[in-house]
Amino acid sequence: MKAAIMGYGTIGSGVAETLRVNHDVIARRVGEPIELKKVLDLREFEGDPIQPLIVHDYMDIVNDPEIKIVVETMGGVEPAYTFVKAMLEAGKHVTTSNKALVADKGAELIRIAKEHKVNFMFEASVGGGIPIIRCLQSCLTGDVIEYIAGIVNGTTNYMMTEMADKGADFDDVLKEAQAKGFAEKDPTADIEGYDACRKIAILTSLVAGQQVDYKDIPTEGITHISADDIKYAKKIGRKVKLLATSREEGDTYACRVAPFLVDPENPLYNVEGVFNAVLVHGNILGDGMFYGSGAGKLPTASAVVGDMVKIAKHLDKNVPIEWKEEKLELADPGLDKYRFFVRTTDDQGMIDESFGEGVEYIDADIVPGEVGFITPEMEQRAFDEKAGKLTGVVNSIRLA
C-alpha cells in the first residue's frame, strides 16, 4: 500500500520514522506493508535517505494512482486546504495533524471525503498522541458529552508549572521555554490561547455534530499571569492552568479558553510540564480523563500513523463522522457562571459596596497595598459590571 507525506518538517519526518521503525507491526495489523512513495516539500534534503522520494508539485501525488493514503503535516490553512481537497477529490484518503485546517475547514473536508467514498481523519490535530478524537467518535458515542475541560497546549502548561515551581516571572520562563524548544520563536499562538481555542472548537464540533467557529470562542492567554498571581494561587491551595472548556447549555455549548485556578480535587491539577490532558464528562460515563504527550515529533506521528492504519482497514468505504457544515450558535458567554479571584488596590469598603455579601478575603500580605479576594459564583456579565465599579483591579482569574 503506497502513501505520501505533504510537508517534511518535524511531524512529517516523525511519520516517516514511525512507518520505518514499526514497519513489520504495521504490516501485520493492516495485512500488508504501508510504503512511503512520495514526499512533498519545497526543500531538496540532499544526502537524506528521503531525498529520492521528494517532489515539489502536489499534482505529482494527485496523479499517482498507486498512492491511496496521504498525510498532511504542512500546517496552516493554505495551501494545505487546496492540496487536501485535491487529494480527496482524486479518491485518496487523507489524515492530518493540522488543527488550523481542521478547525477552519473540517466540516467541508469531511463532506468532500464522504462524496468521494474516502476518509478524512485528524486524530493528531488535538492532544498530539492522546487518542481523544477517536474515543469521542467511537467509545463514547453512547454518551451525551456534557462537559470538556482540557489542558491542550504544552507550552503554556510548561510555563505555568515552571512559574509555580520556581517563582519565576513570565518573561523569564518564556525565554527558558524557547531555549528548550518548548516554545516557538514566535509564541503568540500558544501564549495568547489561539492554539487551545482551535482545539476546543474541534472537540465541540465533534460532540455537537456541527461546525463551531473558533472565532466565536472567548479566548484569553497567559500573558497577564505574573509571579504574584502564582503566590496567591499557592496561598489558596490552587494552581493556574490554561484551560479550554466546553459545556452543554440546552441545545448548544458554552466555550471558553482562559487561565483558571484549579483545585486539588480536579484531575487536571496534577497535569504538569508539557503534558496534555482532556477531562470529559458524559451523562452515562461520568468523568473520564485522557492524559499523555500532547505534542512533539513522535507522539503526534503516533496519532497520524494510527489514522493511516485505520484508513488502510477501510480503503473501500467512508467511515462516517457527524460534523455538519451548518454553524452552531454558541451560548452567550456573558451567562457563564464562575467564582472569580480578584487582586485590587481598592479598600475592603469599596469591594463590599461593589460585590455585596459573600466575598471571601485572602488573608495574605503578598503584595503591599493589595487586597486579594474571591467572589461568590456569578454570571460573567455581572462580574464585569461589579469589577468595573472598582478603580484598582490588578488582575482577575476564574476558579475551576
mmCIF file of C-alpha atoms in Angstrom:
data_model
loop_
_atom_site.group_PDB
_atom_site.id
_atom_site.type_symbol
_atom_site.label_atom_id
_atom_site.label_comp_id
_atom_site.label_asym_id
_atom_site.label_seq_id
_atom_site.Cartn_x
_atom_site.Cartn_y
_atom_site.Cartn_z
ATOM 1 C CA MET A 1 0.000 0.000 0.000
ATOM 2 C CA LYS A 2 1.526 3.316 -1.107
ATOM 3 C CA ALA A 3 1.403 6.534 0.899
ATOM 4 C CA ALA A 4 2.631 10.106 0.575
ATOM 5 C CA ILE A 5 3.511 12.860 3.036
ATOM 6 C CA MET A 6 2.912 16.554 2.373
ATOM 7 C CA GLY A 7 5.339 18.565 4.491
ATOM 8 C CA TYR A 8 8.586 17.007 5.710
ATOM 9 C CA GLY A 9 9.078 19.034 8.875
ATOM 10 C CA THR A 10 9.042 17.853 12.470
ATOM 11 C CA ILE A 11 5.796 15.862 12.261
ATOM 12 C CA GLY A 12 6.199 14.684 8.672
ATOM 13 C CA SER A 13 9.649 13.285 9.376
ATOM 14 C CA GLY A 14 8.240 11.660 12.521
ATOM 15 C CA VAL A 15 5.585 9.895 10.435
ATOM 16 C CA ALA A 16 8.266 8.608 8.048
ATOM 17 C CA GLU A 17 10.323 7.387 11.015
ATOM 18 C CA THR A 18 7.323 5.641 12.578
ATOM 19 C CA LEU A 19 6.491 3.876 9.309
ATOM 20 C CA ARG A 20 10.110 2.692 9.123
ATOM 21 C CA VAL A 21 10.629 1.679 12.759
ATOM 22 C CA ASN A 22 7.248 -0.058 13.112
ATOM 23 C CA HIS A 23 7.109 -1.359 9.533
ATOM 24 C CA ASP A 24 6.546 -5.007 10.439
ATOM 25 C CA VAL A 25 3.924 -4.500 13.137
ATOM 26 C CA ILE A 26 2.005 -2.054 10.922
ATOM 27 C CA ALA A 27 2.092 -4.575 8.061
ATOM 28 C CA ARG A 28 0.768 -7.281 10.361
ATOM 29 C CA ARG A 29 -2.086 -5.116 11.612
ATOM 30 C CA VAL A 30 -3.032 -3.833 8.162
ATOM 31 C CA GLY A 31 -2.485 -7.081 6.298
ATOM 32 C CA GLU A 32 0.170 -5.583 4.016
ATOM 33 C CA PRO A 33 3.017 -3.065 4.386
ATOM 34 C CA ILE A 34 2.433 0.685 4.104
ATOM 35 C CA GLU A 35 5.266 2.075 1.999
ATOM 36 C CA LEU A 36 6.135 5.720 1.541
ATOM 37 C CA LYS A 37 6.318 6.582 -2.168
ATOM 38 C CA LYS A 38 6.408 10.387 -2.357
ATOM 39 C CA VAL A 39 7.162 13.304 -0.035
ATOM 40 C CA LEU A 40 6.072 16.832 -0.950
ATOM 41 C CA ASP A 41 8.342 19.647 0.205
ATOM 42 C CA LEU A 42 9.987 22.776 -1.166
ATOM 43 C CA ARG A 43 13.404 21.626 0.044
ATOM 44 C CA GLU A 44 15.716 19.023 -1.514
ATOM 45 C CA PHE A 45 17.157 17.174 1.551
ATOM 46 C CA GLU A 46 20.451 16.321 -0.173
ATOM 47 C CA GLY A 47 22.075 13.298 1.446
ATOM 48 C CA ASP A 48 18.923 12.335 3.346
ATOM 49 C CA PRO A 49 17.523 8.858 2.587
ATOM 50 C CA ILE A 50 14.200 10.579 1.878
ATOM 51 C CA GLN A 51 15.673 12.655 -0.970
ATOM 52 C CA PRO A 52 14.761 10.250 -3.822
ATOM 53 C CA LEU A 53 11.081 10.488 -2.768
ATOM 54 C CA ILE A 54 10.925 14.310 -2.765
ATOM 55 C CA VAL A 55 8.532 16.040 -5.169
ATOM 56 C CA HIS A 56 7.771 19.755 -5.379
ATOM 57 C CA ASP A 57 4.374 19.716 -7.094
ATOM 58 C CA TYR A 58 1.359 18.331 -5.201
ATOM 59 C CA MET A 59 -0.148 17.232 -8.520
ATOM 60 C CA ASP A 60 2.567 14.565 -8.695
ATOM 61 C CA ILE A 61 0.761 12.922 -5.776
ATOM 62 C CA VAL A 62 -2.746 13.673 -7.066
ATOM 63 C CA ASN A 63 -1.931 11.985 -10.390
ATOM 64 C CA ASP A 64 -0.251 8.901 -8.928
ATOM 65 C CA PRO A 65 -2.876 6.107 -8.932
ATOM 66 C CA GLU A 66 -0.783 3.901 -6.641
ATOM 67 C CA ILE A 67 -0.922 6.334 -3.725
ATOM 68 C CA LYS A 68 -4.009 5.631 -1.611
ATOM 69 C CA ILE A 69 -3.178 7.421 1.654
ATOM 70 C CA VAL A 70 -1.868 10.988 2.002
ATOM 71 C CA VAL A 71 -0.568 12.580 5.203
ATOM 72 C CA GLU A 72 -0.765 16.373 5.550
ATOM 73 C CA THR A 73 1.655 17.884 8.069
ATOM 74 C CA MET A 74 2.293 21.282 6.481
ATOM 75 C CA GLY A 75 0.382 23.444 8.952
ATOM 76 C CA GLY A 76 -1.763 26.493 8.273
ATOM 77 C CA VAL A 77 -4.946 26.680 6.243
ATOM 78 C CA GLU A 78 -3.429 27.426 2.841
ATOM 79 C CA PRO A 79 -2.062 25.833 0.747
ATOM 80 C CA ALA A 80 -2.920 22.811 2.911
ATOM 81 C CA TYR A 81 -6.660 23.165 2.205
ATOM 82 C CA THR A 82 -6.166 23.321 -1.567
ATOM 83 C CA PHE A 83 -3.842 20.306 -1.519
ATOM 84 C CA VAL A 84 -6.023 18.179 0.796
ATOM 85 C CA LYS A 85 -9.186 18.965 -1.158
ATOM 86 C CA ALA A 86 -7.466 17.881 -4.376
ATOM 87 C CA MET A 87 -6.356 14.607 -2.781
ATOM 88 C CA LEU A 88 -9.870 13.790 -1.562
ATOM 89 C CA GLU A 89 -11.413 14.653 -4.915
ATOM 90 C CA ALA A 90 -8.866 12.359 -6.555
ATOM 91 C CA GLY A 91 -10.136 9.493 -4.382
ATOM 92 C CA LYS A 92 -7.256 9.450 -1.916
ATOM 93 C CA HIS A 93 -7.692 9.143 1.850
ATOM 94 C CA VAL A 94 -6.137 11.911 3.969
ATOM 95 C CA THR A 95 -5.022 12.200 7.581
ATOM 96 C CA THR A 96 -3.724 15.445 9.075
ATOM 97 C CA SER A 97 -2.201 16.850 12.254
ATOM 98 C CA ASN A 98 -3.142 20.399 11.219
ATOM 99 C CA LYS A 99 -5.516 21.910 13.809
ATOM 100 C CA ALA A 100 -5.812 25.201 11.907
ATOM 101 C CA LEU A 101 -7.041 23.349 8.826
ATOM 102 C CA VAL A 102 -9.425 21.102 10.766
ATOM 103 C CA ALA A 103 -10.909 23.932 12.845
ATOM 104 C CA ASP A 104 -11.476 26.088 9.759
ATOM 105 C CA LYS A 105 -12.354 23.552 7.049
ATOM 106 C CA GLY A 106 -13.064 20.292 8.880
ATOM 107 C CA ALA A 107 -16.786 20.025 8.138
ATOM 108 C CA GLU A 108 -16.288 20.776 4.443
ATOM 109 C CA LEU A 109 -13.447 18.282 4.044
ATOM 110 C CA ILE A 110 -15.472 15.595 5.840
ATOM 111 C CA ARG A 111 -18.302 16.184 3.350
ATOM 112 C CA ILE A 112 -15.949 16.047 0.360
ATOM 113 C CA ALA A 113 -14.410 12.811 1.646
ATOM 114 C CA LYS A 114 -17.869 11.267 2.022
ATOM 115 C CA GLU A 115 -18.854 12.327 -1.509
ATOM 116 C CA HIS A 116 -15.769 10.568 -2.912
ATOM 117 C CA LYS A 117 -16.065 7.487 -0.663
ATOM 118 C CA VAL A 118 -12.764 8.148 1.082
ATOM 119 C CA ASN A 119 -11.834 9.282 4.607
ATOM 120 C CA PHE A 120 -10.555 12.485 6.158
ATOM 121 C CA MET A 121 -9.100 11.810 9.615
ATOM 122 C CA PHE A 122 -7.444 14.151 12.097
ATOM 123 C CA GLU A 123 -6.685 12.406 15.400
ATOM 124 C CA ALA A 124 -3.364 14.236 15.737
ATOM 125 C CA SER A 125 -4.963 17.699 15.477
ATOM 126 C CA VAL A 126 -5.881 17.709 19.203
ATOM 127 C CA GLY A 127 -3.741 16.397 22.026
ATOM 128 C CA GLY A 128 -0.858 15.009 19.964
ATOM 129 C CA GLY A 129 -0.561 11.321 20.820
ATOM 130 C CA ILE A 130 -3.624 11.276 23.114
ATOM 131 C CA PRO A 131 -6.465 9.367 21.380
ATOM 132 C CA ILE A 132 -9.221 11.783 22.358
ATOM 133 C CA ILE A 133 -10.891 12.249 18.958
ATOM 134 C CA ARG A 134 -11.212 8.534 18.244
ATOM 135 C CA CYS A 135 -12.662 7.995 21.703
ATOM 136 C CA LEU A 136 -15.287 10.701 21.163
ATOM 137 C CA GLN A 137 -16.162 9.205 17.769
ATOM 138 C CA SER A 138 -16.385 5.569 18.850
ATOM 139 C CA CYS A 139 -16.019 4.676 22.522
ATOM 140 C CA LEU A 140 -18.272 7.472 23.828
ATOM 141 C CA THR A 141 -20.900 7.605 21.101
ATOM 142 C CA GLY A 142 -23.456 6.197 23.569
ATOM 143 C CA ASP A 143 -22.994 9.218 25.831
ATOM 144 C CA VAL A 144 -24.126 12.808 25.727
ATOM 145 C CA ILE A 145 -20.927 14.755 26.376
ATOM 146 C CA GLU A 146 -21.928 17.415 28.872
ATOM 147 C CA TYR A 147 -18.553 18.944 29.660
ATOM 148 C CA ILE A 148 -14.994 19.041 28.323
ATOM 149 C CA ALA A 149 -12.054 20.740 30.023
ATOM 150 C CA GLY A 150 -8.616 20.366 28.550
ATOM 151 C CA ILE A 151 -5.024 21.326 29.069
ATOM 152 C CA VAL A 152 -4.290 21.122 25.363
ATOM 153 C CA ASN A 153 -1.209 23.292 24.975
ATOM 154 C CA GLY A 154 2.087 22.003 26.310
ATOM 155 C CA THR A 155 3.913 25.332 26.039
ATOM 156 C CA THR A 156 1.560 27.190 28.375
ATOM 157 C CA ASN A 157 1.299 24.290 30.807
ATOM 158 C CA TYR A 158 5.088 24.043 30.985
ATOM 159 C CA MET A 159 5.307 27.775 31.669
ATOM 160 C CA MET A 160 2.665 27.687 34.418
ATOM 161 C CA THR A 161 4.425 24.712 36.011
ATOM 162 C CA GLU A 162 7.811 26.460 35.951
ATOM 163 C CA MET A 163 6.376 29.675 37.357
ATOM 164 C CA ALA A 164 4.788 27.711 40.197
ATOM 165 C CA ASP A 165 7.880 25.620 40.939
ATOM 166 C CA LYS A 166 10.474 28.376 40.669
ATOM 167 C CA GLY A 167 8.524 31.522 41.458
ATOM 168 C CA ALA A 168 9.872 32.954 38.204
ATOM 169 C CA ASP A 169 8.366 35.742 36.146
ATOM 170 C CA PHE A 170 6.526 35.183 32.864
ATOM 171 C CA ASP A 171 9.202 36.659 30.574
ATOM 172 C CA ASP A 172 11.997 34.588 32.122
ATOM 173 C CA VAL A 173 10.031 31.342 31.842
ATOM 174 C CA LEU A 174 9.099 32.101 28.228
ATOM 175 C CA LYS A 175 12.768 32.583 27.300
ATOM 176 C CA GLU A 176 13.606 29.302 29.022
ATOM 177 C CA ALA A 177 10.800 27.504 27.180
ATOM 178 C CA GLN A 178 12.076 28.860 23.867
ATOM 179 C CA ALA A 179 15.646 27.818 24.680
ATOM 180 C CA LYS A 180 14.465 24.269 25.411
ATOM 181 C CA GLY A 181 12.361 24.086 22.260
ATOM 182 C CA PHE A 182 9.049 24.001 24.146
ATOM 183 C CA ALA A 183 8.002 27.384 22.736
ATOM 184 C CA GLU A 184 8.270 28.731 19.195
ATOM 185 C CA LYS A 185 10.363 31.755 18.276
ATOM 186 C CA ASP A 186 7.002 33.493 17.816
ATOM 187 C CA PRO A 187 4.972 32.020 20.701
ATOM 188 C CA THR A 188 1.836 34.113 20.089
ATOM 189 C CA ALA A 189 -0.460 31.234 19.107
ATOM 190 C CA ASP A 190 0.383 29.409 22.333
ATOM 191 C CA ILE A 191 0.616 32.133 24.973
ATOM 192 C CA GLU A 192 -2.437 34.040 23.679
ATOM 193 C CA GLY A 193 -4.578 30.882 23.727
ATOM 194 C CA TYR A 194 -5.229 30.692 19.965
ATOM 195 C CA ASP A 195 -3.900 27.150 19.652
ATOM 196 C CA ALA A 196 -6.083 25.889 22.514
ATOM 197 C CA CYS A 197 -9.066 27.760 21.052
ATOM 198 C CA ARG A 198 -8.886 25.865 17.750
ATOM 199 C CA LYS A 199 -8.606 22.570 19.586
ATOM 200 C CA ILE A 200 -11.672 23.083 21.778
ATOM 201 C CA ALA A 201 -13.550 24.234 18.657
ATOM 202 C CA ILE A 202 -12.705 20.890 17.014
ATOM 203 C CA LEU A 203 -13.778 18.848 20.043
ATOM 204 C CA THR A 204 -17.013 20.804 20.443
ATOM 205 C CA SER A 205 -17.799 20.438 16.735
ATOM 206 C CA LEU A 206 -17.458 16.680 17.113
ATOM 207 C CA VAL A 207 -19.685 16.353 20.184
ATOM 208 C CA ALA A 208 -22.245 18.843 18.838
ATOM 209 C CA GLY A 209 -22.198 17.365 15.333
ATOM 210 C CA GLN A 210 -21.883 20.713 13.564
ATOM 211 C CA GLN A 211 -19.433 23.485 12.884
ATOM 212 C CA VAL A 212 -18.180 25.568 15.811
ATOM 213 C CA ASP A 213 -16.410 28.728 14.668
ATOM 214 C CA TYR A 214 -13.308 29.176 16.809
ATOM 215 C CA LYS A 215 -13.588 32.948 16.294
ATOM 216 C CA ASP A 216 -16.785 32.878 18.403
ATOM 217 C CA ILE A 217 -14.976 31.427 21.446
ATOM 218 C CA PRO A 218 -13.852 33.966 24.114
ATOM 219 C CA THR A 219 -10.103 33.450 24.365
ATOM 220 C CA GLU A 220 -7.558 34.717 26.875
ATOM 221 C CA GLY A 221 -3.936 33.658 27.095
ATOM 222 C CA ILE A 222 -1.468 33.623 29.953
ATOM 223 C CA THR A 223 0.429 36.848 29.221
ATOM 224 C CA HIS A 224 -1.244 38.637 32.156
ATOM 225 C CA ILE A 225 -0.309 35.930 34.690
ATOM 226 C CA SER A 226 2.519 37.039 36.993
ATOM 227 C CA ALA A 227 4.637 35.515 39.727
ATOM 228 C CA ASP A 228 2.414 37.340 42.239
ATOM 229 C CA ASP A 229 -0.669 35.570 40.848
ATOM 230 C CA ILE A 230 1.124 32.266 41.420
ATOM 231 C CA LYS A 231 1.820 33.256 45.041
ATOM 232 C CA TYR A 232 -1.867 33.977 45.610
ATOM 233 C CA ALA A 233 -2.756 30.655 43.967
ATOM 234 C CA LYS A 234 -0.441 28.790 46.336
ATOM 235 C CA LYS A 235 -1.938 30.606 49.304
ATOM 236 C CA ILE A 236 -5.404 29.277 48.458
ATOM 237 C CA GLY A 237 -4.096 25.818 47.525
ATOM 238 C CA ARG A 238 -4.688 26.049 43.786
ATOM 239 C CA LYS A 239 -2.692 26.061 40.548
ATOM 240 C CA VAL A 240 -3.062 28.275 37.489
ATOM 241 C CA LYS A 241 -3.791 26.280 34.316
ATOM 242 C CA LEU A 242 -4.777 27.452 30.841
ATOM 243 C CA LEU A 243 -7.979 25.516 30.218
ATOM 244 C CA ALA A 244 -10.058 25.092 27.089
ATOM 245 C CA THR A 245 -13.620 24.368 28.205
ATOM 246 C CA SER A 246 -16.902 23.417 26.575
ATOM 247 C CA ARG A 247 -20.148 22.901 28.478
ATOM 248 C CA GLU A 248 -23.526 21.763 27.171
ATOM 249 C CA GLU A 249 -26.102 24.520 27.595
ATOM 250 C CA GLY A 250 -29.549 23.487 26.332
ATOM 251 C CA ASP A 251 -29.232 22.758 22.639
ATOM 252 C CA THR A 252 -25.824 24.392 22.282
ATOM 253 C CA TYR A 253 -22.483 24.710 24.065
ATOM 254 C CA ALA A 254 -20.694 27.421 26.047
ATOM 255 C CA CYS A 255 -16.970 27.512 25.229
ATOM 256 C CA ARG A 256 -14.048 29.453 26.654
ATOM 257 C CA VAL A 257 -10.247 29.464 26.740
ATOM 258 C CA ALA A 258 -8.695 31.201 29.742
ATOM 259 C CA PRO A 259 -6.436 30.718 32.772
ATOM 260 C CA PHE A 260 -8.266 29.072 35.669
ATOM 261 C CA LEU A 261 -7.389 28.452 39.311
ATOM 262 C CA VAL A 262 -7.712 24.673 39.627
ATOM 263 C CA ASP A 263 -8.206 22.966 42.998
ATOM 264 C CA PRO A 264 -6.504 19.695 44.075
ATOM 265 C CA GLU A 265 -9.701 17.662 43.658
ATOM 266 C CA ASN A 266 -9.728 18.403 39.931
ATOM 267 C CA PRO A 267 -7.870 15.695 37.925
ATOM 268 C CA LEU A 268 -6.245 18.442 35.837
ATOM 269 C CA TYR A 269 -4.499 19.840 38.940
ATOM 270 C CA ASN A 270 -1.634 17.345 38.675
ATOM 271 C CA VAL A 271 -1.036 17.663 34.920
ATOM 272 C CA GLU A 272 2.402 19.258 34.815
ATOM 273 C CA GLY A 273 5.079 20.320 32.346
ATOM 274 C CA VAL A 274 4.489 19.761 28.643
ATOM 275 C CA PHE A 275 1.882 17.062 29.188
ATOM 276 C CA ASN A 276 -1.703 17.454 27.986
ATOM 277 C CA ALA A 277 -4.955 16.089 29.380
ATOM 278 C CA VAL A 278 -8.603 16.238 28.422
ATOM 279 C CA LEU A 279 -11.301 15.743 31.059
ATOM 280 C CA VAL A 280 -14.620 14.573 29.616
ATOM 281 C CA HIS A 281 -17.941 14.266 31.464
ATOM 282 C CA GLY A 282 -20.612 12.126 29.846
ATOM 283 C CA ASN A 283 -24.161 11.723 31.098
ATOM 284 C CA ILE A 284 -23.597 7.961 31.404
ATOM 285 C CA LEU A 285 -19.817 7.685 31.811
ATOM 286 C CA GLY A 286 -19.419 10.416 34.384
ATOM 287 C CA ASP A 287 -15.819 11.691 34.427
ATOM 288 C CA GLY A 288 -13.025 10.284 32.302
ATOM 289 C CA MET A 289 -9.594 11.766 31.646
ATOM 290 C CA PHE A 290 -7.263 11.234 28.704
ATOM 291 C CA TYR A 291 -3.630 12.071 29.513
ATOM 292 C CA GLY A 292 -0.316 11.910 27.703
ATOM 293 C CA SER A 293 2.181 13.587 25.416
ATOM 294 C CA GLY A 294 0.232 16.325 23.700
ATOM 295 C CA ALA A 295 2.827 17.413 21.182
ATOM 296 C CA GLY A 296 6.213 16.565 19.746
ATOM 297 C CA LYS A 297 7.564 14.692 16.773
ATOM 298 C CA LEU A 298 6.882 11.068 17.677
ATOM 299 C CA PRO A 299 3.771 11.351 19.897
ATOM 300 C CA THR A 300 1.991 13.293 17.140
ATOM 301 C CA ALA A 301 3.330 10.917 14.484
ATOM 302 C CA SER A 302 1.903 8.028 16.511
ATOM 303 C CA ALA A 303 -1.590 9.512 16.173
ATOM 304 C CA VAL A 304 -1.118 10.150 12.444
ATOM 305 C CA VAL A 305 0.047 6.611 11.765
ATOM 306 C CA GLY A 306 -2.846 5.298 13.850
ATOM 307 C CA ASP A 307 -5.158 7.085 11.410
ATOM 308 C CA MET A 308 -3.229 5.582 8.494
ATOM 309 C CA VAL A 309 -3.774 2.085 9.862
ATOM 310 C CA LYS A 310 -7.480 2.740 10.339
ATOM 311 C CA ILE A 311 -7.736 4.119 6.813
ATOM 312 C CA ALA A 312 -5.913 1.087 5.428
ATOM 313 C CA LYS A 313 -8.548 -1.128 7.024
ATOM 314 C CA HIS A 314 -11.356 0.930 5.436
ATOM 315 C CA LEU A 315 -9.984 1.613 1.966
ATOM 316 C CA ASP A 316 -13.243 0.855 0.232
ATOM 317 C CA LYS A 317 -15.634 2.767 2.458
ATOM 318 C CA ASN A 318 -16.164 6.069 4.178
ATOM 319 C CA VAL A 319 -16.204 5.965 7.989
ATOM 320 C CA PRO A 320 -18.987 8.431 8.945
ATOM 321 C CA ILE A 321 -18.131 11.469 11.059
ATOM 322 C CA GLU A 322 -21.026 13.586 12.327
ATOM 323 C CA TRP A 323 -19.914 17.172 11.711
ATOM 324 C CA LYS A 324 -22.305 19.262 9.631
ATOM 325 C CA GLU A 325 -21.227 22.486 7.936
ATOM 326 C CA GLU A 326 -24.139 24.421 9.459
ATOM 327 C CA LYS A 327 -22.682 26.790 12.053
ATOM 328 C CA LEU A 328 -23.608 26.234 15.708
ATOM 329 C CA GLU A 329 -24.524 29.421 17.558
ATOM 330 C CA LEU A 330 -22.738 29.188 20.880
ATOM 331 C CA ALA A 331 -24.288 30.188 24.193
ATOM 332 C CA ASP A 332 -23.875 33.762 25.399
ATOM 333 C CA PRO A 333 -20.511 33.807 27.255
ATOM 334 C CA GLY A 334 -21.852 36.575 29.488
ATOM 335 C CA LEU A 335 -24.134 34.000 31.120
ATOM 336 C CA ASP A 336 -21.272 31.669 32.124
ATOM 337 C CA LYS A 337 -21.109 31.301 35.897
ATOM 338 C CA TYR A 338 -17.858 31.287 37.878
ATOM 339 C CA ARG A 339 -16.287 32.313 41.131
ATOM 340 C CA PHE A 340 -13.569 34.892 40.488
ATOM 341 C CA PHE A 341 -10.283 35.609 42.232
ATOM 342 C CA VAL A 342 -9.503 39.327 42.173
ATOM 343 C CA ARG A 343 -6.428 41.387 43.055
ATOM 344 C CA THR A 344 -7.050 45.086 43.621
ATOM 345 C CA THR A 345 -5.650 48.168 45.336
ATOM 346 C CA ASP A 346 -9.173 49.235 46.337
ATOM 347 C CA ASP A 347 -10.056 49.009 50.036
ATOM 348 C CA GLN A 348 -12.482 46.490 51.516
ATOM 349 C CA GLY A 349 -15.156 49.126 51.826
ATOM 350 C CA MET A 350 -15.243 49.669 48.046
ATOM 351 C CA ILE A 351 -15.122 45.906 47.437
ATOM 352 C CA ASP A 352 -18.064 45.262 49.785
ATOM 353 C CA GLU A 353 -20.018 48.099 48.240
ATOM 354 C CA SER A 354 -19.493 46.708 44.750
ATOM 355 C CA PHE A 355 -19.811 42.957 45.360
ATOM 356 C CA GLY A 356 -22.025 42.833 48.434
ATOM 357 C CA GLU A 357 -22.101 39.839 50.767
ATOM 358 C CA GLY A 358 -20.281 36.556 50.246
ATOM 359 C CA VAL A 359 -16.837 37.905 49.381
ATOM 360 C CA GLU A 360 -14.026 35.701 50.742
ATOM 361 C CA TYR A 361 -10.895 37.697 51.557
ATOM 362 C CA ILE A 362 -7.456 36.096 51.266
ATOM 363 C CA ASP A 363 -5.521 36.669 54.469
ATOM 364 C CA ALA A 364 -2.088 37.260 52.994
ATOM 365 C CA ASP A 365 0.207 40.255 52.646
ATOM 366 C CA ILE A 366 1.560 39.030 49.301
ATOM 367 C CA VAL A 367 1.774 42.407 47.576
ATOM 368 C CA PRO A 368 1.868 45.509 49.816
ATOM 369 C CA GLY A 369 -1.133 47.726 49.233
ATOM 370 C CA GLU A 370 -3.159 44.987 47.523
ATOM 371 C CA VAL A 371 -6.258 43.098 48.588
ATOM 372 C CA GLY A 372 -6.996 39.627 47.241
ATOM 373 C CA PHE A 373 -10.499 38.168 47.382
ATOM 374 C CA ILE A 374 -12.780 35.525 45.869
ATOM 375 C CA THR A 375 -16.305 36.353 44.766
ATOM 376 C CA PRO A 376 -19.412 34.192 45.162
ATOM 377 C CA GLU A 377 -20.500 32.401 41.987
ATOM 378 C CA MET A 378 -21.974 34.845 39.486
ATOM 379 C CA GLU A 379 -22.527 35.348 35.792
ATOM 380 C CA GLN A 380 -19.628 36.709 33.780
ATOM 381 C CA ARG A 381 -21.560 39.842 32.839
ATOM 382 C CA ALA A 382 -22.449 40.522 36.481
ATOM 383 C CA PHE A 383 -18.799 40.195 37.448
ATOM 384 C CA ASP A 384 -17.734 42.555 34.681
ATOM 385 C CA GLU A 385 -20.237 45.132 35.903
ATOM 386 C CA LYS A 386 -19.227 44.848 39.569
ATOM 387 C CA ALA A 387 -15.485 44.786 38.850
ATOM 388 C CA GLY A 388 -15.965 47.817 36.631
ATOM 389 C CA LYS A 389 -17.002 49.822 39.703
ATOM 390 C CA LEU A 390 -13.569 49.271 41.257
ATOM 391 C CA THR A 391 -10.693 51.534 40.240
ATOM 392 C CA GLY A 392 -7.659 49.478 41.190
ATOM 393 C CA VAL A 393 -8.154 45.972 39.774
ATOM 394 C CA VAL A 394 -4.739 44.434 39.046
ATOM 395 C CA ASN A 395 -5.927 41.044 37.738
ATOM 396 C CA SER A 396 -8.750 38.545 37.933
ATOM 397 C CA ILE A 397 -8.774 34.781 37.314
ATOM 398 C CA ARG A 398 -11.719 32.392 37.218
ATOM 399 C CA LEU A 399 -11.920 29.409 39.567
ATOM 400 C CA ALA A 400 -12.439 25.915 38.159
#
